[in-house]
Amino acid sequence: MAIKVTRRWAPLAAGVAALGLALTGCSGVGAGAGSGTTITFLVNNSDTAVAAAQELSKEFTAANPDIQVDVQTRPQGSDGDNTIKTKLATGDMADVFEYNSGSLFQQINPEQKLVAVTDQSYMSDVSDSFKPVVTANKQVYAVPFGGGNSGAVLYNKKVYAKLGLSVPKTWAEFMSNSQKIKAAGIAPIIQTYKDTWTSQLFVLGDFANVAKAEPNFAADYTANKAKYASDPAAIKGFQHQEQAAKAGLFNKDFASATYQQGLDMLANGDGAQYPILTSALAGIKASNPDQINDIGMFPLPGDDASKNALTVWFPSGVYIPKSSKHVAEAEKFQAFIASKQGCDAQTKGSAPSGPYLVKDCTLPSSAPAAVQDMLPFFNDPSKNSPALEFLSPVKGPSLEQITVEVGTQQATAQKGASLYDEDVKKQAQQLNLPGWN
């Protein structure tokens, strides 16, 4: 039996202009030999992305024996961003590639570099809520790769049960739980700053709380009328990270721990709570399959329990560069990805981290418990908000370094917010946004 996801994503897209979280590098990891055409497919080098891509390649070639798909990889983070931009600039990009939707998509010059797929018949199967975050000048350029996910807190349910804790709906309750976890000798809040991108979730995952407090924040931010350092709701993500750091609630090795080590800590109960993207569930499923259903999810809490909401992320897109010599075959591969067969292939390759944004695609009943925790928030528009990156094209490249400084107490929350306000200026000016020059 499949878990049905109510199709209420459309409200998320209202006013969406652009963006995606930079979780972004290259070596082949699988190619089919044989006659016919071979197309290349570049994805980020996370285990989950590679597993899903390899299964897509296998299933697509089984259905289309005359087309082989060679899966290649790139780094994540800023190195991956640079790889994408360099390959597009030099005409050396793969025939099909996976990259962020939203603001980072806007930064790769889609109108000049990518093949528009607006009028392709298979786009009718793609959720209307996804299309705005891969649209430039009214042209759509991608199909979704994987499911939607969220910036939230993954927690170990066994630790919570052992200590008699309830899921917190306010920041005060979260801090109280964390102090009790610390008293029990367990790391309350997992942080993994060796992989700097993971440091951003206190800020990025808090945006649903910002949107509840100030519904016009995204528009004001885009127009240079609102700032993190001076807005009382927006700065709270930085303040929460600072508060947790000062209280000594992080794992002892937080400054050098890797993302994978964080996942292992959470799965094994050595750490109780991990503010992270819920795409992490696929990583836990791969490395700690027996513990996957020990993990639950709750939104990063704010001040008001009655407005407890989840910050959601749209999936990456799969794009075709104009430099491809196999556009027809690449479009056929895109069509496969945007089909129920494509969703099923991805599910087979990697545990889904959230609902698919493709018609007729469902989650299996075996979907992790934390994914099921997400569904009530996804299915009720009043209980979620897109991350700011999907409502505004303004995103600075250095947030992950700034949040590391705040988390390691090298910078105060106020200083971090001010640094980020400065960081976004250059990007906004490059995009020629009104009010920034």
PDB file of N, CA, C and O in Angstrom, residues 264-295:
ATOM      1  N   ASP A 264      25.584   8.946  11.758  1.00  0.00           N
ATOM      2  CA  ASP A 264      25.861   7.761  12.573  1.00  0.00           C
ATOM      3  C   ASP A 264      25.538   8.023  14.046  1.00  0.00           C
ATOM      4  O   ASP A 264      24.960   7.165  14.734  1.00  0.00           O
ATOM      5  N   MET A 265      25.929   9.199  14.540  1.00  0.00           N
ATOM      6  CA  MET A 265      25.626   9.554  15.937  1.00  0.00           C
ATOM      7  C   MET A 265      24.131   9.528  16.202  1.00  0.00           C
ATOM      8  O   MET A 265      23.669   9.004  17.215  1.00  0.00           O
ATOM      9  N   LEU A 266      23.385  10.105  15.282  1.00  0.00           N
ATOM     10  CA  LEU A 266      21.930  10.152  15.455  1.00  0.00           C
ATOM     11  C   LEU A 266      21.334   8.759  15.427  1.00  0.00           C
ATOM     12  O   LEU A 266      20.510   8.401  16.288  1.00  0.00           O
ATOM     13  N   ALA A 267      21.737   7.955  14.449  1.00  0.00           N
ATOM     14  CA  ALA A 267      21.181   6.609  14.309  1.00  0.00           C
ATOM     15  C   ALA A 267      21.501   5.739  15.521  1.00  0.00           C
ATOM     16  O   ALA A 267      20.667   4.947  15.971  1.00  0.00           O
ATOM     17  N   ASN A 268      22.701   5.903  16.067  1.00  0.00           N
ATOM     18  CA  ASN A 268      23.137   5.061  17.183  1.00  0.00           C
ATOM     19  C   ASN A 268      22.697   5.585  18.545  1.00  0.00           C
ATOM     20  O   ASN A 268      22.921   4.932  19.563  1.00  0.00           O
ATOM     21  N   GLY A 269      22.107   6.785  18.571  1.00  0.00           N
ATOM     22  CA  GLY A 269      21.674   7.354  19.838  1.00  0.00           C
ATOM     23  C   GLY A 269      22.782   8.017  20.620  1.00  0.00           C
ATOM     24  O   GLY A 269      22.595   8.368  21.793  1.00  0.00           O
ATOM     25  N   ASP A 270      23.960   8.210  20.001  1.00  0.00           N
ATOM     26  CA  ASP A 270      25.043   8.946  20.668  1.00  0.00           C
ATOM     27  C   ASP A 270      24.759  10.446  20.661  1.00  0.00           C
ATOM     28  O   ASP A 270      25.328  11.204  21.441  1.00  0.00           O
ATOM     29  N   GLY A 271      23.905  10.853  19.737  1.00  0.00           N
ATOM     30  CA  GLY A 271      23.409  12.222  19.681  1.00  0.00           C
ATOM     31  C   GLY A 271      21.906  12.139  19.506  1.00  0.00           C
ATOM     32  O   GLY A 271      21.393  11.196  18.894  1.00  0.00           O
ATOM     33  N   ALA A 272      21.188  13.113  20.055  1.00  0.00           N
ATOM     34  CA  ALA A 272      19.730  12.978  20.086  1.00  0.00           C
ATOM     35  C   ALA A 272      19.006  13.777  19.017  1.00  0.00           C
ATOM     36  O   ALA A 272      17.945  13.350  18.548  1.00  0.00           O
ATOM     37  N   GLN A 273      19.541  14.936  18.634  1.00  0.00           N
ATOM     38  CA  GLN A 273      18.819  15.831  17.732  1.00  0.00           C
ATOM     39  C   GLN A 273      19.797  16.424  16.720  1.00  0.00           C
ATOM     40  O   GLN A 273      20.899  16.831  17.082  1.00  0.00           O
ATOM     41  N   TYR A 274      19.380  16.493  15.452  1.00  0.00           N
ATOM     42  CA  TYR A 274      20.255  16.977  14.391  1.00  0.00           C
ATOM     43  C   TYR A 274      19.475  17.927  13.500  1.00  0.00           C
ATOM     44  O   TYR A 274      18.643  17.490  12.702  1.00  0.00           O
ATOM     45  N   PRO A 275      19.679  19.247  13.619  1.00  0.00           N
ATOM     46  CA  PRO A 275      19.058  20.173  12.670  1.00  0.00           C
ATOM     47  C   PRO A 275      19.715  19.995  11.300  1.00  0.00           C
ATOM     48  O   PRO A 275      20.904  20.271  11.136  1.00  0.00           O
ATOM     49  N   ILE A 276      18.940  19.547  10.319  1.00  0.00           N
ATOM     50  CA  ILE A 276      19.533  19.145   9.038  1.00  0.00           C
ATOM     51  C   ILE A 276      18.420  19.059   8.001  1.00  0.00           C
ATOM     52  O   ILE A 276      17.234  19.083   8.343  1.00  0.00           O
ATOM     53  N   LEU A 277      18.799  18.934   6.756  1.00  0.00           N
ATOM     54  CA  LEU A 277      17.811  18.649   5.722  1.00  0.00           C
ATOM     55  C   LEU A 277      17.343  17.208   5.869  1.00  0.00           C
ATOM     56  O   LEU A 277      18.143  16.305   6.123  1.00  0.00           O
ATOM     57  N   THR A 278      16.055  16.976   5.668  1.00  0.00           N
ATOM     58  CA  THR A 278      15.542  15.618   5.824  1.00  0.00           C
ATOM     59  C   THR A 278      15.985  14.686   4.711  1.00  0.00           C
ATOM     60  O   THR A 278      15.749  13.477   4.795  1.00  0.00           O
ATOM     61  N   SER A 279      16.664  15.205   3.697  1.00  0.00           N
ATOM     62  CA  SER A 279      17.306  14.321   2.719  1.00  0.00           C
ATOM     63  C   SER A 279      18.327  13.429   3.399  1.00  0.00           C
ATOM     64  O   SER A 279      18.733  12.393   2.856  1.00  0.00           O
ATOM     65  N   ALA A 280      18.734  13.801   4.604  1.00  0.00           N
ATOM     66  CA  ALA A 280      19.653  12.976   5.394  1.00  0.00           C
ATOM     67  C   ALA A 280      19.081  11.596   5.676  1.00  0.00           C
ATOM     68  O   ALA A 280      19.831  10.643   5.940  1.00  0.00           O
ATOM     69  N   LEU A 281      17.774  11.460   5.631  1.00  0.00           N
ATOM     70  CA  LEU A 281      17.163  10.157   5.918  1.00  0.00           C
ATOM     71  C   LEU A 281      17.641   9.082   4.962  1.00  0.00           C
ATOM     72  O   LEU A 281      17.819   7.922   5.343  1.00  0.00           O
ATOM     73  N   ALA A 282      17.849   9.469   3.708  1.00  0.00           N
ATOM     74  CA  ALA A 282      18.336   8.489   2.742  1.00  0.00           C
ATOM     75  C   ALA A 282      19.740   8.025   3.102  1.00  0.00           C
ATOM     76  O   ALA A 282      20.092   6.851   2.923  1.00  0.00           O
ATOM     77  N   GLY A 283      20.547   8.947   3.646  1.00  0.00           N
ATOM     78  CA  GLY A 283      21.888   8.574   4.088  1.00  0.00           C
ATOM     79  C   GLY A 283      21.845   7.628   5.270  1.00  0.00           C
ATOM     80  O   GLY A 283      22.632   6.679   5.352  1.00  0.00           O
ATOM     81  N   ILE A 284      20.928   7.871   6.201  1.00  0.00           N
ATOM     82  CA  ILE A 284      20.781   6.973   7.342  1.00  0.00           C
ATOM     83  C   ILE A 284      20.291   5.603   6.879  1.00  0.00           C
ATOM     84  O   ILE A 284      20.758   4.564   7.351  1.00  0.00           O
ATOM     85  N   LYS A 285      19.361   5.612   5.934  1.00  0.00           N
ATOM     86  CA  LYS A 285      18.852   4.349   5.392  1.00  0.00           C
ATOM     87  C   LYS A 285      19.973   3.530   4.762  1.00  0.00           C
ATOM     88  O   LYS A 285      20.008   2.297   4.903  1.00  0.00           O
ATOM     89  N   ALA A 286      20.919   4.228   4.101  1.00  0.00           N
ATOM     90  CA  ALA A 286      22.021   3.534   3.439  1.00  0.00           C
ATOM     91  C   ALA A 286      23.058   3.009   4.431  1.00  0.00           C
ATOM     92  O   ALA A 286      23.551   1.889   4.292  1.00  0.00           O
ATOM     93  N   SER A 287      23.375   3.819   5.450  1.00  0.00           N
ATOM     94  CA  SER A 287      24.473   3.441   6.353  1.00  0.00           C
ATOM     95  C   SER A 287      24.003   2.750   7.627  1.00  0.00           C
ATOM     96  O   SER A 287      24.762   1.992   8.244  1.00  0.00           O
ATOM     97  N   ASN A 288      22.782   3.031   8.048  1.00  0.00           N
ATOM     98  CA  ASN A 288      22.252   2.441   9.280  1.00  0.00           C
ATOM     99  C   ASN A 288      20.817   1.970   9.059  1.00  0.00           C
ATOM    100  O   ASN A 288      19.878   2.449   9.717  1.00  0.00           O
ATOM    101  N   PRO A 289      20.607   1.029   8.139  1.00  0.00           N
ATOM    102  CA  PRO A 289      19.236   0.658   7.755  1.00  0.00           C
ATOM    103  C   PRO A 289      18.389   0.135   8.904  1.00  0.00           C
ATOM    104  O   PRO A 289      17.172   0.358   8.927  1.00  0.00           O
ATOM    105  N   ASP A 290      19.004  -0.528   9.872  1.00  0.00           N
ATOM    106  CA  ASP A 290      18.228  -1.090  10.970  1.00  0.00           C
ATOM    107  C   ASP A 290      17.709  -0.020  11.927  1.00  0.00           C
ATOM    108  O   ASP A 290      16.810  -0.297  12.736  1.00  0.00           O
ATOM    109  N   GLN A 291      18.285   1.181  11.854  1.00  0.00           N
ATOM    110  CA  GLN A 291      17.887   2.250  12.764  1.00  0.00           C
ATOM    111  C   GLN A 291      16.989   3.313  12.109  1.00  0.00           C
ATOM    112  O   GLN A 291      16.565   4.257  12.776  1.00  0.00           O
ATOM    113  N   ILE A 292      16.697   3.173  10.832  1.00  0.00           N
ATOM    114  CA  ILE A 292      16.010   4.249  10.120  1.00  0.00           C
ATOM    115  C   ILE A 292      14.680   4.615  10.762  1.00  0.00           C
ATOM    116  O   ILE A 292      14.311   5.800  10.836  1.00  0.00           O
ATOM    117  N   ASN A 293      13.941   3.651  11.284  1.00  0.00           N
ATOM    118  CA  ASN A 293      12.646   3.970  11.883  1.00  0.00           C
ATOM    119  C   ASN A 293      12.745   4.356  13.354  1.00  0.00           C
ATOM    120  O   ASN A 293      11.719   4.594  14.008  1.00  0.00           O
ATOM    121  N   ASP A 294      13.980   4.449  13.859  1.00  0.00           N
ATOM    122  CA  ASP A 294      14.203   5.025  15.184  1.00  0.00           C
ATOM    123  C   ASP A 294      14.262   6.550  15.105  1.00  0.00           C
ATOM    124  O   ASP A 294      14.317   7.218  16.141  1.00  0.00           O
ATOM    125  N   ILE A 295      14.253   7.073  13.874  1.00  0.00           N
ATOM    126  CA  ILE A 295      14.427   8.505  13.666  1.00  0.00           C
ATOM    127  C   ILE A 295      13.087   9.167  13.373  1.00  0.00           C
ATOM    128  O   ILE A 295      12.325   8.712  12.522  1.00  0.00           O
TER     129      ILE A 295
END
